[in-house]
Short mmCIF file of C-alpha atoms in Angstrom, two decimals:
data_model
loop_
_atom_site.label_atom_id
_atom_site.label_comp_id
_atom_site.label_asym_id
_atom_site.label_seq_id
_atom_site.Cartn_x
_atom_site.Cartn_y
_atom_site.Cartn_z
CA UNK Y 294 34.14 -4.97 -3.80
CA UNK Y 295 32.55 -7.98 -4.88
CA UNK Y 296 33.57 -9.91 -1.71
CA UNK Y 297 31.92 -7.19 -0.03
CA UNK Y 298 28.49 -7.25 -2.35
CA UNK Y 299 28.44 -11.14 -1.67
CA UNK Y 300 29.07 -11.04 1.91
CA UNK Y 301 25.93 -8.52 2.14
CA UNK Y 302 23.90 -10.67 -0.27
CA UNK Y 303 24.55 -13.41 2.10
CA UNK Y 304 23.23 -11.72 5.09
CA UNK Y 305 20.18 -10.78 4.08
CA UNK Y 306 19.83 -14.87 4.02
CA UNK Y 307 19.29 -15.62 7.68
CA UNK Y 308 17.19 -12.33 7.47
CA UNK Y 309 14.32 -13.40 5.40
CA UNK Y 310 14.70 -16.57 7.68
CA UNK Y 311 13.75 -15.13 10.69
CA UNK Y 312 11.33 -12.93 9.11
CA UNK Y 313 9.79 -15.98 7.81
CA UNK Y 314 9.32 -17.85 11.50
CA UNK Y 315 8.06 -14.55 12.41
CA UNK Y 316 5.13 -14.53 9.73
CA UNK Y 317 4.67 -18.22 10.24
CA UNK Y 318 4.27 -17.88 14.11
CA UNK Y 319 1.55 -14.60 13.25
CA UNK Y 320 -1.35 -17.40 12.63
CA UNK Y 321 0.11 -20.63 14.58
CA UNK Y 322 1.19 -19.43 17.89
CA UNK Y 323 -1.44 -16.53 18.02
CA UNK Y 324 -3.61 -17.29 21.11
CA UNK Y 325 -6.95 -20.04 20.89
CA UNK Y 326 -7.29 -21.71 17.79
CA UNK Y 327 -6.12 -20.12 14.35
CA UNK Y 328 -8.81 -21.97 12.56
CA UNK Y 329 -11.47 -20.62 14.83
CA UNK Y 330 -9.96 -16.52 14.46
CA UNK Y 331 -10.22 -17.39 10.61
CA UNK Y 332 -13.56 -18.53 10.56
CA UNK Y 333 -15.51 -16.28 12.74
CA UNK Y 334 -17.87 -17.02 15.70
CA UNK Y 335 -20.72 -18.19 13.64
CA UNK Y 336 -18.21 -20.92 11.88
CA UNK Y 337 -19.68 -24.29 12.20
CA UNK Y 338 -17.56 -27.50 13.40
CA UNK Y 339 -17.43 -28.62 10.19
CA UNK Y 340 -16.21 -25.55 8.61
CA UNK Y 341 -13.66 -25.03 11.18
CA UNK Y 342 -12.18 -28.57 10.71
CA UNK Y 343 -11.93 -27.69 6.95
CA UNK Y 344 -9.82 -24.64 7.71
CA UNK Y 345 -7.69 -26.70 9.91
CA UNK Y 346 -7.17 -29.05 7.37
CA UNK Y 347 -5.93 -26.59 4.72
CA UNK Y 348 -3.53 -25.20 6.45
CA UNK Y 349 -2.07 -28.15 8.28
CA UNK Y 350 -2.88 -27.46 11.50
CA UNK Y 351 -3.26 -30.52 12.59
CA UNK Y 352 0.44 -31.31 11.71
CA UNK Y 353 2.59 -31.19 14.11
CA UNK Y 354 4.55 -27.09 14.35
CA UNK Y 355 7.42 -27.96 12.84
CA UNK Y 356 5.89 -29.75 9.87
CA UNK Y 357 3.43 -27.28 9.30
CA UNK Y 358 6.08 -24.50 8.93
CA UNK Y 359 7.93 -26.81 6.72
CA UNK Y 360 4.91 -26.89 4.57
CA UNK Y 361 4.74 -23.31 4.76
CA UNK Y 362 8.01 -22.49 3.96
CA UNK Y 363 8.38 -24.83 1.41
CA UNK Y 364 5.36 -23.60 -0.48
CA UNK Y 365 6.83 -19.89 -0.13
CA UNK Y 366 9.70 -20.73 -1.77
CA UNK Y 367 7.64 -21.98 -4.70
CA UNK Y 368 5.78 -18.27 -4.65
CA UNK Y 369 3.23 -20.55 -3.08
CA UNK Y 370 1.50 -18.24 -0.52
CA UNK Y 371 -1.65 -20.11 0.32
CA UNK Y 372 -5.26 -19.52 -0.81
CA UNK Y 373 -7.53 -16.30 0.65
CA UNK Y 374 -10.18 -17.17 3.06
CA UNK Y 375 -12.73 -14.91 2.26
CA UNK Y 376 -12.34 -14.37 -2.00
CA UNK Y 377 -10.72 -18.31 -2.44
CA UNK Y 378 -8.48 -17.09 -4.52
CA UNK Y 379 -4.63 -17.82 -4.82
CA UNK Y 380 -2.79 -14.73 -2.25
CA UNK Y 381 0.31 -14.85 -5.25
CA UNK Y 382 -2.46 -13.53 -7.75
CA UNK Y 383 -4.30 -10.96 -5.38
CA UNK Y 384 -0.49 -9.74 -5.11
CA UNK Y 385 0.21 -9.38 -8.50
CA UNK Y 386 -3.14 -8.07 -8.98
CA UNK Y 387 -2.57 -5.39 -6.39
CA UNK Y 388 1.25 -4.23 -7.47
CA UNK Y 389 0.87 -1.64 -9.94
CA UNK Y 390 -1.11 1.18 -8.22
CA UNK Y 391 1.35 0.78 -5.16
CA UNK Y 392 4.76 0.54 -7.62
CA UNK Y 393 3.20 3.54 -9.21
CA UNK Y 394 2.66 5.35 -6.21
CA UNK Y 395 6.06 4.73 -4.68
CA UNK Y 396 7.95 5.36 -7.91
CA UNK Y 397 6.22 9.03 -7.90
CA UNK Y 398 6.47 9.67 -4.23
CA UNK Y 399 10.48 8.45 -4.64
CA UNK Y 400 10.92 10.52 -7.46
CA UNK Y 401 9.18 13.68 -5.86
CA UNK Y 402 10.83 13.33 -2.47
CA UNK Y 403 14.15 13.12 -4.24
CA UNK Y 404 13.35 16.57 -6.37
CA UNK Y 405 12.37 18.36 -3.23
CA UNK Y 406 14.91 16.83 -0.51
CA UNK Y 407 18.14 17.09 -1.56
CA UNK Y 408 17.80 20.55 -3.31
CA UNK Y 409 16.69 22.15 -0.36
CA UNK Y 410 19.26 20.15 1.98
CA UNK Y 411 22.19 21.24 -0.13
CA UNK Y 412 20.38 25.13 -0.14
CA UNK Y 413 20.61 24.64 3.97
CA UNK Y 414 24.09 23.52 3.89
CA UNK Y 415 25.01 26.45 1.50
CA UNK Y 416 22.95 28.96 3.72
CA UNK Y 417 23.51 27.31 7.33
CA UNK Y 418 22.71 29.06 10.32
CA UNK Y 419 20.84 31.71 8.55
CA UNK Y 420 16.46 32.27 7.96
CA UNK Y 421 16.81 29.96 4.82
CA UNK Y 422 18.26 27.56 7.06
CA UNK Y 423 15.84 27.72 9.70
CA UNK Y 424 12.52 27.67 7.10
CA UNK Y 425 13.84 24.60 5.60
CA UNK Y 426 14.50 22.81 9.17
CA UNK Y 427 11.15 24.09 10.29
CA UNK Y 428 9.64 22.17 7.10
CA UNK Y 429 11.52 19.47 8.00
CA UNK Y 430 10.50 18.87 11.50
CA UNK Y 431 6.56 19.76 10.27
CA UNK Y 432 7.00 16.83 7.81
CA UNK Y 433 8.28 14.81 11.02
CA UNK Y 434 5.85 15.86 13.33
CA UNK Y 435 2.18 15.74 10.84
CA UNK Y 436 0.82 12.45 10.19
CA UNK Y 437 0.50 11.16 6.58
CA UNK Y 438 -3.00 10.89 6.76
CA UNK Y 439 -3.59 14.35 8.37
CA UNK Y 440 -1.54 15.77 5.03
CA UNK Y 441 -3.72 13.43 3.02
CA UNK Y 442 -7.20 14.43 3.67
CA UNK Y 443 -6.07 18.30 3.55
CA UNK Y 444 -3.96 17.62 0.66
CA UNK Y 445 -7.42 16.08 -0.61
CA UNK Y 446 -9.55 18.86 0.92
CA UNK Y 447 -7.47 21.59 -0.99
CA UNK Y 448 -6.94 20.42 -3.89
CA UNK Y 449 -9.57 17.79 -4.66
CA UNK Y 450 -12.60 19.09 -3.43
CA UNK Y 451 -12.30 22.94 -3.56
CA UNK Y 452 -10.08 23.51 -6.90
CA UNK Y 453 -11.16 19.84 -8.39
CA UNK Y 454 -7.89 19.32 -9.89
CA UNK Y 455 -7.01 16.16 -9.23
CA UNK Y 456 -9.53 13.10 -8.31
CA UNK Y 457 -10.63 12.97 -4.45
CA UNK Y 458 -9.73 9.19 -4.26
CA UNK Y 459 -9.07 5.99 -6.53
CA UNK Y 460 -6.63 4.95 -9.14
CA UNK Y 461 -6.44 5.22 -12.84
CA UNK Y 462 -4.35 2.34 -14.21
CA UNK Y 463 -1.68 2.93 -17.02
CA UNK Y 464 -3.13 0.77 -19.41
CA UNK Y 465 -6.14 4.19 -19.25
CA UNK Y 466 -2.90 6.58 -19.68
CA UNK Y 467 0.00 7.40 -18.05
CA UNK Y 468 -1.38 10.80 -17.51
CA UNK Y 469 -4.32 10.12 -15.70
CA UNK Y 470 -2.39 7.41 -13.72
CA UNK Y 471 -0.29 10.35 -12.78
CA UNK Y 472 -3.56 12.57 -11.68
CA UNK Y 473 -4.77 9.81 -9.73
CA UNK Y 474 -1.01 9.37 -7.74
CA UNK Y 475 -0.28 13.47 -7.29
CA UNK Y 476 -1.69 14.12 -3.97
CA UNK Y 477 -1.26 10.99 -2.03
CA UNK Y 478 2.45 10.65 -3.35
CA UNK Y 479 3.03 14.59 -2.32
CA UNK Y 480 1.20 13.65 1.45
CA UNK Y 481 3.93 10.41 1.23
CA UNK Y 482 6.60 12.91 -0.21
CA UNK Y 483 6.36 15.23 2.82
CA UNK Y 484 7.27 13.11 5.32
CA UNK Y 485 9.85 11.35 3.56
CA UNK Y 486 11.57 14.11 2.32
CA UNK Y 487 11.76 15.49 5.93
CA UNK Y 488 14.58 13.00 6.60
CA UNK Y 489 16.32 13.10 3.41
CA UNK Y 490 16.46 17.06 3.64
CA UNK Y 491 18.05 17.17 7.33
CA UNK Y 492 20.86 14.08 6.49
CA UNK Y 493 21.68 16.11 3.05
CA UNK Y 494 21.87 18.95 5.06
CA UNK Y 495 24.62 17.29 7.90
CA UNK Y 496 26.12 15.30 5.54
CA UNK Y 497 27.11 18.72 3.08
CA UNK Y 498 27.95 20.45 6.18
CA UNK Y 499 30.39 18.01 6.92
CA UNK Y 500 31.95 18.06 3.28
CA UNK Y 501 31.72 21.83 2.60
CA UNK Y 502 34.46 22.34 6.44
CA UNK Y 503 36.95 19.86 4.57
CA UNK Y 504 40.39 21.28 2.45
CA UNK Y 505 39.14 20.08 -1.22
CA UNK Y 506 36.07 22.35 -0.76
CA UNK Y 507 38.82 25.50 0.73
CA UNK Y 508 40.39 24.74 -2.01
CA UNK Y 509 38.03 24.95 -4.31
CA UNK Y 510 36.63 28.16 -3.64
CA UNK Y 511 40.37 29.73 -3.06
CA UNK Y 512 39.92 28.92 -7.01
CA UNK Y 513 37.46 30.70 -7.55
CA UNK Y 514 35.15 28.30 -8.40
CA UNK Y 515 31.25 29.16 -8.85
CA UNK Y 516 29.29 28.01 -5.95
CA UNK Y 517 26.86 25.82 -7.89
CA UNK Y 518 30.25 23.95 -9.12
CA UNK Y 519 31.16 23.51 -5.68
CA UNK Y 520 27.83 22.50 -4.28
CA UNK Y 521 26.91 19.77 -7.03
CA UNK Y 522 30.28 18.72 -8.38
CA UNK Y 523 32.31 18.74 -5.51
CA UNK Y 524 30.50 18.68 -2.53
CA UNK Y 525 26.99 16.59 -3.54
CA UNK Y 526 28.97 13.83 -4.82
CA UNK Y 527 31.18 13.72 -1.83
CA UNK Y 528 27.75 13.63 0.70
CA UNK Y 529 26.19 10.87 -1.50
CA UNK Y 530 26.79 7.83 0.38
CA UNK Y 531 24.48 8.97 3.35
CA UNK Y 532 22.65 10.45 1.54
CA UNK Y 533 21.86 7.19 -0.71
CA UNK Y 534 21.53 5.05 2.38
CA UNK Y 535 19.21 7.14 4.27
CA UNK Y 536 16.75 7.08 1.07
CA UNK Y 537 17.33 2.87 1.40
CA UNK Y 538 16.41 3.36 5.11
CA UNK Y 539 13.50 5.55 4.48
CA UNK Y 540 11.61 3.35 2.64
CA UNK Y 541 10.81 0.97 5.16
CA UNK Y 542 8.80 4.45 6.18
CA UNK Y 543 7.49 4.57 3.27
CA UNK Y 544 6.34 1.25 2.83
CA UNK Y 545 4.20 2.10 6.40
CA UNK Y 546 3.18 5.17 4.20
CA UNK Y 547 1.71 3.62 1.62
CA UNK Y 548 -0.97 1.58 3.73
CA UNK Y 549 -2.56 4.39 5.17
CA UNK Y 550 -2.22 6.73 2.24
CA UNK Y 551 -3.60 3.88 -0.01
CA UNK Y 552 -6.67 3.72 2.50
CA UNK Y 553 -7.03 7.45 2.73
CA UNK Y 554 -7.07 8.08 -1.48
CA UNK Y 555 -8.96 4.41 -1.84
CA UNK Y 556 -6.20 3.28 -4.26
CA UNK Y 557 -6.25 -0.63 -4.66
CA UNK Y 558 -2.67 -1.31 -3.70
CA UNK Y 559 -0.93 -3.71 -1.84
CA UNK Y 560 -1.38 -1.83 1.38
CA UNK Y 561 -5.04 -1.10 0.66
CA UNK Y 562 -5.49 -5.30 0.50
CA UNK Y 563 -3.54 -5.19 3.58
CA UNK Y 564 -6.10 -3.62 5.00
CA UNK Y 565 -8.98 -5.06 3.73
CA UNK Y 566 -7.59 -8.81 5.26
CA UNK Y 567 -6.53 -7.54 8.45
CA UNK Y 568 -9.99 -6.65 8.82
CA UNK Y 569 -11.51 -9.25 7.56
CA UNK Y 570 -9.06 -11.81 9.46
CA UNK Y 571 -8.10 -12.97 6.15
CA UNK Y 572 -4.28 -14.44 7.61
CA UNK Y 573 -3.11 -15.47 4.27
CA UNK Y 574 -2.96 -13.11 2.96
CA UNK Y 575 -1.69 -10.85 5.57
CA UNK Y 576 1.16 -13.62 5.85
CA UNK Y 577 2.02 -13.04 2.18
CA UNK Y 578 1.69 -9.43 1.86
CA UNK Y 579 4.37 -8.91 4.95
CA UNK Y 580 6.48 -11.51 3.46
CA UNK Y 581 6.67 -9.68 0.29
CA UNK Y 582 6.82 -6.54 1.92
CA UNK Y 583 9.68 -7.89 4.06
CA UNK Y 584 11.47 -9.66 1.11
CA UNK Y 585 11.30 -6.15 -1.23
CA UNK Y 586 12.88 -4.22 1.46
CA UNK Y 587 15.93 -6.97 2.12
CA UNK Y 588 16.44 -6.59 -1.80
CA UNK Y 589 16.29 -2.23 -1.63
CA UNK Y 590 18.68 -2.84 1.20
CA UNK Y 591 21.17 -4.74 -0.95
CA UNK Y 592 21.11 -2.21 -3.56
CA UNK Y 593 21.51 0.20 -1.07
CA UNK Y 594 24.46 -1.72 -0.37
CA UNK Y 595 25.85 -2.12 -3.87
CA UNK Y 596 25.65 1.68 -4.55
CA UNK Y 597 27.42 2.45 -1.10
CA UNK Y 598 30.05 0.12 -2.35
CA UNK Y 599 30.20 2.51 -5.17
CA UNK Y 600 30.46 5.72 -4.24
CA UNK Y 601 32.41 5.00 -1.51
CA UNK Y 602 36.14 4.69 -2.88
CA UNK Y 603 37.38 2.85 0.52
CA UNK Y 604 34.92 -0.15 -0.49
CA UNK Y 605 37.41 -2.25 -2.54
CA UNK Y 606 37.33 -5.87 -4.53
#
């Protein structure tokens, strides 16, 4: 098993890599001049030759990405064009409301997928069945922001009880940070849990036709036994990975949802510097994106290796 944890550890190197050249080549091999998109039309010469001189641009490409690279590595992400200050610290600055918001939309998708996936499985083929699939593809088919703003609409500005849009941080208390998360983890939760419900549902379809589970209920067994004991922890692995895959969904998610509820995340500043052609920090916000996602994918990875018994040191 560890072989196998290395050899996925390792792969994720040439990964970042190329994500990396991709980021780099966002700002340098964009069309005109990058200095000119950063400053604006009413930039001065002067002003533009400054730009060009922070970030290297007169240096020849592969220099430059050297540079870039280099200072990366050192959690150096360059310097934000419009507030001057340091993209690593606008980051940091930005993390909590988004961790917070993923950790309750995680935690809430989890809670609502799987039970109602393993209640398909158990009543496949039947109305139960067919409610919970309909859910499922509604979840698919509804954008997040559409679920946001009635979510919002509902519950914010007709029964006032939960806030219509910022964040409360947890340093104010965890309950109010929790207020402030509710509906635009729920809008996240409903399309993430879409896919975790219909892969729980195939993959404890698949367990509950095999002899272990025959013989189990030849036992006598109670069904809840079967369903969670035996059959759950047999459908895990896809289960698991799917939630690993879904979160480069979620990650999508949480930009718009972040925008819809005002919360000051990471996506929210992703935003904001798209808009303001702020390319630092758009650089450094996909990076990290890109490099939290590689990680999620190697824990994926280690719990696949296990659950699943046939993954062996």
């Amino acid at each position: 098993m560890f072989a196998y944890l290395a050899g996925r550890v390792l792969s994720a190197i040439p990964i970042l890599v190329l994500v990396a050249v991709f980021i780099f080549s966002l700002v340098n091999l964009t069309p005109g001049d990058p200095a000119l998109l950063i400053a604006g039309d009413n930039a001065t010469p002067a002003q533009v030759e400054q730009i060009r001189e922070r970030l290297h641009l007169n240096e020849p490409l592969p220099t430059r990405f050297a540079i870039w690279a280099g200072n990366a590595l050192r959690l150096d992400l360059g310097v934000s064009i419009y507030s001057g200050q340091p993209v690593t610290r606008l980051i940091a600055q930005r993390i909590e409301p988004t961790f917070v918001l993923a950790t309750v939309t995680i935690i809430i998708t989890v809670l609502m997928a799987v039970p109602l996936g393993v209640v398909a499985s158990w009543k496949a083929n039947s109305w139960i069945d067919r409610a919970i699939m309909g859910f499922a593809v509604l979840g698919f088919s509804v954008p997040v922001f559409v679920i946001g703003y009635l979510l919002a609409y509902v519950f914010s500005v007709n029964l006032k009880w939960f806030p219509v849009q910022g964040y409360s941080p947890l340093a104010d208390g965890p309950l109010d940070t929790l207020r402030s998360v509710t509906l635009p983890a729920v809008a996240l939760a409903m399309v993430f849990a879409a896919l975790i419900a219909r892969v729980t549902r195939a993959a404890m379809l698949e367990v509950l036709n095999e002899n272990h589970i025959r013989t189990a209920r030849a036992k006598g067994l109670p069904t809840s036994r079967i369903l969670i004991v035996h059959a759950l922890k047999n459908a895990g692995v896809p289960v698991v990975t799917v939630i690993g895959i879904g979160l480069a969904t979620l990650v999508g998610g949480v930009v718009v949802t972040e925008s819809v509820f005002n919360i000051p995340g990471i996506g929210r500043l992703t935003v904001d510097a798209i808009t303001r052609r702020d390319y630092p920090i758009v650089q450094g916000v996909i990076l990290f994106f890109a490099a939290v996602l590689i990680i999620i994918n190697v824990l994926v990875d280690m719990s696949y290796a296990l659950l699943d018994p046939r993954v062996k040191g």
